[in-house]
Amino acid sequence: MIRKLEITTFDFPDNAVIWDVRDAKAFAEGHVKGAVNQPINDLSADQLSQIDAGQPIYVLCGGGSKAPRAAELLHSFDENRDIVVLMGGTRAAKAAGIELEQGQ
């Protein structure tokens, strides 16, 4: 199942699996706390299988165009997964005052 959630209403729990699907350069320039860089072009069923099946996977990008495509791709690998698109991406997070981290 694919759900959507505004990034500005997300609580960023410590145990959340957050995949930032932008390229490594964009990720290093600024990403939300706890995010892991998983570029959309590198997503695979193998990566998905390494995450506990009951754990939701949150995906985001810079502004909201890549994350929905990444969610569709992940859904095609496993239709039973809970995939949540964090709408607005890092731009909306920054605009809302959510601190971004830099580096890898």
JSON list of C-alpha atoms in Angstrom, two decimals, residues 17 19 38 44-53 57 81:
[
{"chain": "A", "resi": 17, "resn": "VAL", "atom": "CA", "xyz": [13.23, 3.77, 7.81]},
{"chain": "A", "resi": 19, "resn": "TRP", "atom": "CA", "xyz": [14.89, 6.67, 2.22]},
{"chain": "A", "resi": 38, "resn": "GLN", "atom": "CA", "xyz": [18.87, 5.37, -1.63]},
{"chain": "A", "resi": 44, "resn": "SER", "atom": "CA", "xyz": [16.05, -2.87, -5.96]},
{"chain": "A", "resi": 45, "resn": "ALA", "atom": "CA", "xyz": [13.94, -5.69, -4.60]},
{"chain": "A", "resi": 46, "resn": "ASP", "atom": "CA", "xyz": [17.05, -6.86, -2.73]},
{"chain": "A", "resi": 47, "resn": "GLN", "atom": "CA", "xyz": [17.31, -3.55, -0.82]},
{"chain": "A", "resi": 48, "resn": "LEU", "atom": "CA", "xyz": [13.63, -3.75, 0.03]},
{"chain": "A", "resi": 49, "resn": "SER", "atom": "CA", "xyz": [13.96, -7.32, 1.30]},
{"chain": "A", "resi": 50, "resn": "GLN", "atom": "CA", "xyz": [16.57, -6.19, 3.84]},
{"chain": "A", "resi": 51, "resn": "ILE", "atom": "CA", "xyz": [13.93, -4.16, 5.72]},
{"chain": "A", "resi": 52, "resn": "ASP", "atom": "CA", "xyz": [11.58, -5.97, 8.11]},
{"chain": "A", "resi": 53, "resn": "ALA", "atom": "CA", "xyz": [8.32, -6.67, 6.27]},
{"chain": "A", "resi": 57, "resn": "ILE", "atom": "CA", "xyz": [9.33, 2.68, 4.52]},
{"chain": "A", "resi": 81, "resn": "ARG", "atom": "CA", "xyz": [4.70, -3.27, 1.85]}
]
